[in-house]
């Protein structure tokens, strides 16, 4: 089951890098810097011009790396989802839930992670076959909200994005999330062309993840 394999990859990755950039080349450099730092989950957003080409290049580069999983973010509709999937995207992330996008992802056996902010949205997403809910923006809630959502829906798999940092990452996992999405503070140095700093910060996230999981 391809979809199950991708879901396991995302859970193993633990920290998913949300990659933005002013152009395709910058986004690819950021992604490579992050992977060099040991992070294996990349969500390349469709706010990047020619995002599908960047995804295609990254998938081609890392297809033999069993742990690396390349997905598309900021996917607003089913047409964009299909474009991303045809380019090789291995998971699809949206800032909000969209039923037609869920259907196209199910058709191609690709995990769909829609952004949800309410129990009702989460319930509708689950009905549409969604396996991981993106809690977005995480900064609007904080880790304590996870148990509040999981009380009526204990089967929820939650990935907060927005507001996750090195300082509070442990609290999110303690609250019961399956993964976290990290963007701003991880990729910020790339705006000044400092990709080595991106790699250094990625290594810090991986080290923190190992501590959380009790892995030396």
CSV table of C-alpha atoms in Angstrom, one decimal:
chain,number,residue,atom,x,y,z
A,1,UNK,CA,0.0,0.0,0.0
A,2,UNK,CA,1.8,3.1,-1.3
A,3,UNK,CA,-0.3,5.5,0.9
A,4,UNK,CA,0.4,3.5,4.1
A,5,UNK,CA,4.2,3.6,3.2
A,6,UNK,CA,4.1,7.4,2.7
A,7,UNK,CA,2.2,7.9,6.0
A,8,UNK,CA,4.9,5.9,7.8
A,9,UNK,CA,7.6,8.0,6.2
A,10,UNK,CA,5.9,11.1,7.4
A,11,UNK,CA,5.6,9.8,11.0
A,12,UNK,CA,9.2,8.6,10.9
A,13,UNK,CA,10.4,12.0,9.7
A,14,UNK,CA,8.6,13.6,12.7
A,15,UNK,CA,9.6,17.2,11.6
A,16,UNK,CA,8.3,18.3,8.2
A,17,UNK,CA,10.1,21.3,6.7
A,18,UNK,CA,7.7,23.8,5.1
A,19,UNK,CA,9.8,25.2,2.2
A,20,UNK,CA,9.0,28.5,0.6
A,21,UNK,CA,11.2,30.6,-1.7
A,22,UNK,CA,11.1,33.5,-4.1
A,23,UNK,CA,11.9,31.2,-7.0
A,24,UNK,CA,12.4,27.5,-7.9
A,25,UNK,CA,16.1,27.5,-7.5
A,26,UNK,CA,16.0,29.0,-4.0
A,27,UNK,CA,13.4,26.4,-2.9
A,28,UNK,CA,15.5,23.6,-4.2
A,29,UNK,CA,18.6,24.9,-2.4
A,30,UNK,CA,16.6,25.3,0.8
A,31,UNK,CA,15.3,21.7,0.5
A,32,UNK,CA,18.8,20.3,-0.1
A,33,UNK,CA,20.1,22.2,2.9
A,34,UNK,CA,17.4,20.9,5.1
A,35,UNK,CA,17.9,17.3,3.9
A,36,UNK,CA,21.7,17.7,4.5
A,37,UNK,CA,20.8,18.6,8.1
A,38,UNK,CA,19.1,15.2,8.5
A,39,UNK,CA,15.5,16.2,8.0
A,40,UNK,CA,13.7,13.8,5.6
A,41,UNK,CA,10.2,15.4,5.2
A,42,UNK,CA,9.9,18.3,2.7
A,43,UNK,CA,6.7,20.2,2.0
A,44,UNK,CA,7.5,22.5,-0.9
A,45,UNK,CA,4.7,25.1,-1.2
A,46,UNK,CA,2.9,26.2,-4.3
A,47,UNK,CA,3.6,29.8,-3.4
A,48,UNK,CA,7.0,29.1,-5.0
A,49,UNK,CA,6.9,29.9,-8.8
A,50,UNK,CA,7.1,26.7,-10.9
A,51,UNK,CA,6.7,24.6,-7.7
A,52,UNK,CA,5.9,21.5,-9.7
A,53,UNK,CA,9.2,21.7,-11.5
A,54,UNK,CA,11.1,22.0,-8.2
A,55,UNK,CA,9.2,19.0,-6.8
A,56,UNK,CA,10.0,17.0,-9.9
A,57,UNK,CA,13.7,17.8,-9.6
A,58,UNK,CA,13.8,16.9,-5.9
A,59,UNK,CA,12.0,13.7,-6.3
A,60,UNK,CA,14.4,12.7,-9.1
A,61,UNK,CA,17.4,13.6,-6.9
A,62,UNK,CA,16.2,11.8,-3.8
A,63,UNK,CA,14.2,8.9,-5.2
A,64,UNK,CA,16.9,6.4,-4.0
A,65,UNK,CA,16.9,7.8,-0.5
A,66,UNK,CA,14.4,5.5,1.2
A,67,UNK,CA,13.6,7.9,4.1
A,68,UNK,CA,13.2,11.2,2.1
A,69,UNK,CA,9.6,12.1,1.3
A,70,UNK,CA,8.8,15.1,-0.9
A,71,UNK,CA,5.3,16.7,-0.8
A,72,UNK,CA,3.5,19.8,-2.0
A,73,UNK,CA,2.1,22.5,0.3
A,74,UNK,CA,-0.4,25.3,0.0
A,75,UNK,CA,-2.4,23.2,-2.5
A,76,UNK,CA,-5.8,25.0,-2.7
A,77,UNK,CA,-7.7,22.9,-5.2
A,78,UNK,CA,-7.9,19.5,-6.9
A,79,UNK,CA,-6.3,20.8,-10.2
A,80,UNK,CA,-3.2,21.9,-8.3
A,81,UNK,CA,-3.1,18.6,-6.4
A,82,UNK,CA,-3.1,16.6,-9.6
A,83,UNK,CA,-0.4,18.8,-11.1
A,84,UNK,CA,1.7,18.2,-7.9
A,85,UNK,CA,1.0,14.4,-8.0
A,86,UNK,CA,1.9,14.2,-11.6
A,87,UNK,CA,5.2,16.0,-10.8
A,88,UNK,CA,5.9,13.2,-8.2
A,89,UNK,CA,4.6,14.8,-5.0
A,90,UNK,CA,4.3,12.0,-2.3
A,91,UNK,CA,1.9,13.9,-0.1
A,92,UNK,CA,-0.4,16.9,-0.4
A,93,UNK,CA,-0.9,19.7,2.2
A,94,UNK,CA,-3.6,22.4,2.2
A,95,UNK,CA,-4.2,25.4,4.5
A,96,UNK,CA,-7.9,24.3,4.6
A,97,UNK,CA,-10.0,21.2,3.9
A,98,UNK,CA,-11.2,20.8,0.3
A,99,UNK,CA,-13.3,17.7,-0.6
A,100,UNK,CA,-12.4,17.6,-4.3
A,101,UNK,CA,-8.7,17.6,-3.3
A,102,UNK,CA,-9.3,14.8,-0.9
A,103,UNK,CA,-11.0,12.8,-3.6
A,104,UNK,CA,-8.1,13.3,-6.1
A,105,UNK,CA,-5.5,12.3,-3.4
A,106,UNK,CA,-7.5,9.2,-2.6
A,107,UNK,CA,-7.7,8.3,-6.3
A,108,UNK,CA,-3.9,8.3,-6.5
A,109,UNK,CA,-3.3,6.8,-3.0
A,110,UNK,CA,-1.5,10.0,-1.9
A,111,UNK,CA,-1.8,11.2,1.8
A,112,UNK,CA,-3.8,14.5,2.1
A,113,UNK,CA,-3.1,16.7,5.1
A,114,UNK,CA,-5.6,19.6,5.2
A,115,UNK,CA,-5.5,22.5,7.6
A,116,UNK,CA,-8.4,22.4,10.1
A,117,UNK,CA,-9.3,24.6,13.0
A,118,UNK,CA,-12.5,23.1,14.3
A,119,UNK,CA,-14.0,19.8,15.3
A,120,UNK,CA,-16.5,20.0,12.4
A,121,UNK,CA,-13.8,20.5,9.8
A,122,UNK,CA,-11.8,17.6,11.3
A,123,UNK,CA,-14.9,15.4,11.2
A,124,UNK,CA,-15.5,16.2,7.6
A,125,UNK,CA,-11.9,15.5,6.7
A,126,UNK,CA,-12.0,12.1,8.4
A,127,UNK,CA,-15.2,11.2,6.5
A,128,UNK,CA,-13.3,12.0,3.3
A,129,UNK,CA,-10.5,9.6,4.1
A,130,UNK,CA,-7.9,12.0,5.5
A,131,UNK,CA,-5.3,10.3,7.7
A,132,UNK,CA,-3.4,13.3,9.2
A,133,UNK,CA,-5.0,16.6,10.1
A,134,UNK,CA,-2.8,19.7,9.8
A,135,UNK,CA,-3.6,21.9,12.8
A,136,UNK,CA,-3.1,25.3,11.3
A,137,UNK,CA,-2.1,27.8,12.5
A,138,UNK,CA,-0.7,26.0,15.5
A,139,UNK,CA,0.2,29.4,17.1
A,140,UNK,CA,-3.5,30.2,17.4
A,141,UNK,CA,-3.9,27.2,19.8
A,142,UNK,CA,-0.8,25.8,21.6
A,143,UNK,CA,-0.1,22.2,22.5
A,144,UNK,CA,-2.9,22.0,25.1
A,145,UNK,CA,-5.6,22.1,22.4
A,146,UNK,CA,-4.5,18.6,21.1
A,147,UNK,CA,-6.2,16.7,23.9
A,148,UNK,CA,-9.3,18.9,23.6
A,149,UNK,CA,-9.7,17.8,20.0
A,150,UNK,CA,-8.7,14.2,20.7
A,151,UNK,CA,-11.3,13.9,23.5
A,152,UNK,CA,-14.3,13.6,21.1
A,153,UNK,CA,-12.1,12.3,18.2
A,154,UNK,CA,-9.5,10.0,19.7
A,155,UNK,CA,-8.6,8.6,16.3
A,156,UNK,CA,-7.2,12.0,15.1
A,157,UNK,CA,-3.6,12.1,13.9
A,158,UNK,CA,-2.6,15.7,14.2
A,159,UNK,CA,0.4,17.7,12.7
A,160,UNK,CA,0.6,21.3,13.9
A,161,UNK,CA,2.2,23.8,11.6
A,162,UNK,CA,2.8,27.5,12.4
A,163,UNK,CA,4.1,28.3,15.9
A,164,UNK,CA,6.2,25.2,16.3
A,165,UNK,CA,9.8,25.9,17.5
A,166,UNK,CA,12.8,24.1,19.0
A,167,UNK,CA,11.6,25.4,22.4
A,168,UNK,CA,8.0,24.0,22.3
A,169,UNK,CA,8.4,21.0,20.0
A,170,UNK,CA,8.6,18.6,22.9
A,171,UNK,CA,5.3,20.0,24.3
A,172,UNK,CA,3.5,19.3,21.1
A,173,UNK,CA,4.7,15.7,21.0
A,174,UNK,CA,3.9,15.2,24.7
A,175,UNK,CA,0.4,16.4,23.8
A,176,UNK,CA,0.1,13.5,21.3
A,177,UNK,CA,0.9,14.8,17.8
A,178,UNK,CA,2.3,12.5,15.1
A,179,UNK,CA,4.5,15.1,13.4
A,180,UNK,CA,5.1,18.8,13.3
A,181,UNK,CA,5.5,21.3,10.4
A,182,UNK,CA,8.3,23.8,10.7
A,183,UNK,CA,8.9,26.8,8.4
A,184,UNK,CA,9.8,30.3,9.2
A,185,UNK,CA,12.6,30.0,11.8
A,186,UNK,CA,14.1,27.0,9.9
A,187,UNK,CA,14.3,28.6,6.5
A,188,UNK,CA,14.7,32.3,7.4
A,189,UNK,CA,18.5,32.3,6.8
A,190,UNK,CA,18.0,31.3,3.2
A,191,UNK,CA,16.6,34.8,2.5
A,192,UNK,CA,20.1,36.1,2.9
A,193,UNK,CA,21.6,33.1,1.0
A,194,UNK,CA,22.9,31.4,4.2
A,195,UNK,CA,22.0,27.8,3.4
A,196,UNK,CA,24.7,26.5,5.8
A,197,UNK,CA,22.7,28.1,8.6
A,198,UNK,CA,19.6,26.3,7.4
A,199,UNK,CA,21.5,23.0,7.6
A,200,UNK,CA,22.7,23.8,11.1
A,201,UNK,CA,19.2,24.6,12.3
A,202,UNK,CA,17.8,21.4,10.7
A,203,UNK,CA,20.4,19.5,12.6
A,204,UNK,CA,19.1,21.1,15.9
A,205,UNK,CA,15.6,20.0,15.0
A,206,UNK,CA,16.7,16.4,14.4
A,207,UNK,CA,18.7,16.4,17.6
A,208,UNK,CA,15.6,17.6,19.5
A,209,UNK,CA,13.5,14.9,17.7
A,210,UNK,CA,16.0,12.2,18.9
A,211,UNK,CA,15.8,13.4,22.4
A,212,UNK,CA,11.9,13.4,22.3
A,213,UNK,CA,12.0,9.8,20.9
A,214,UNK,CA,14.7,8.7,23.3
A,215,UNK,CA,17.1,7.9,20.5
A,216,UNK,CA,20.7,8.5,21.0
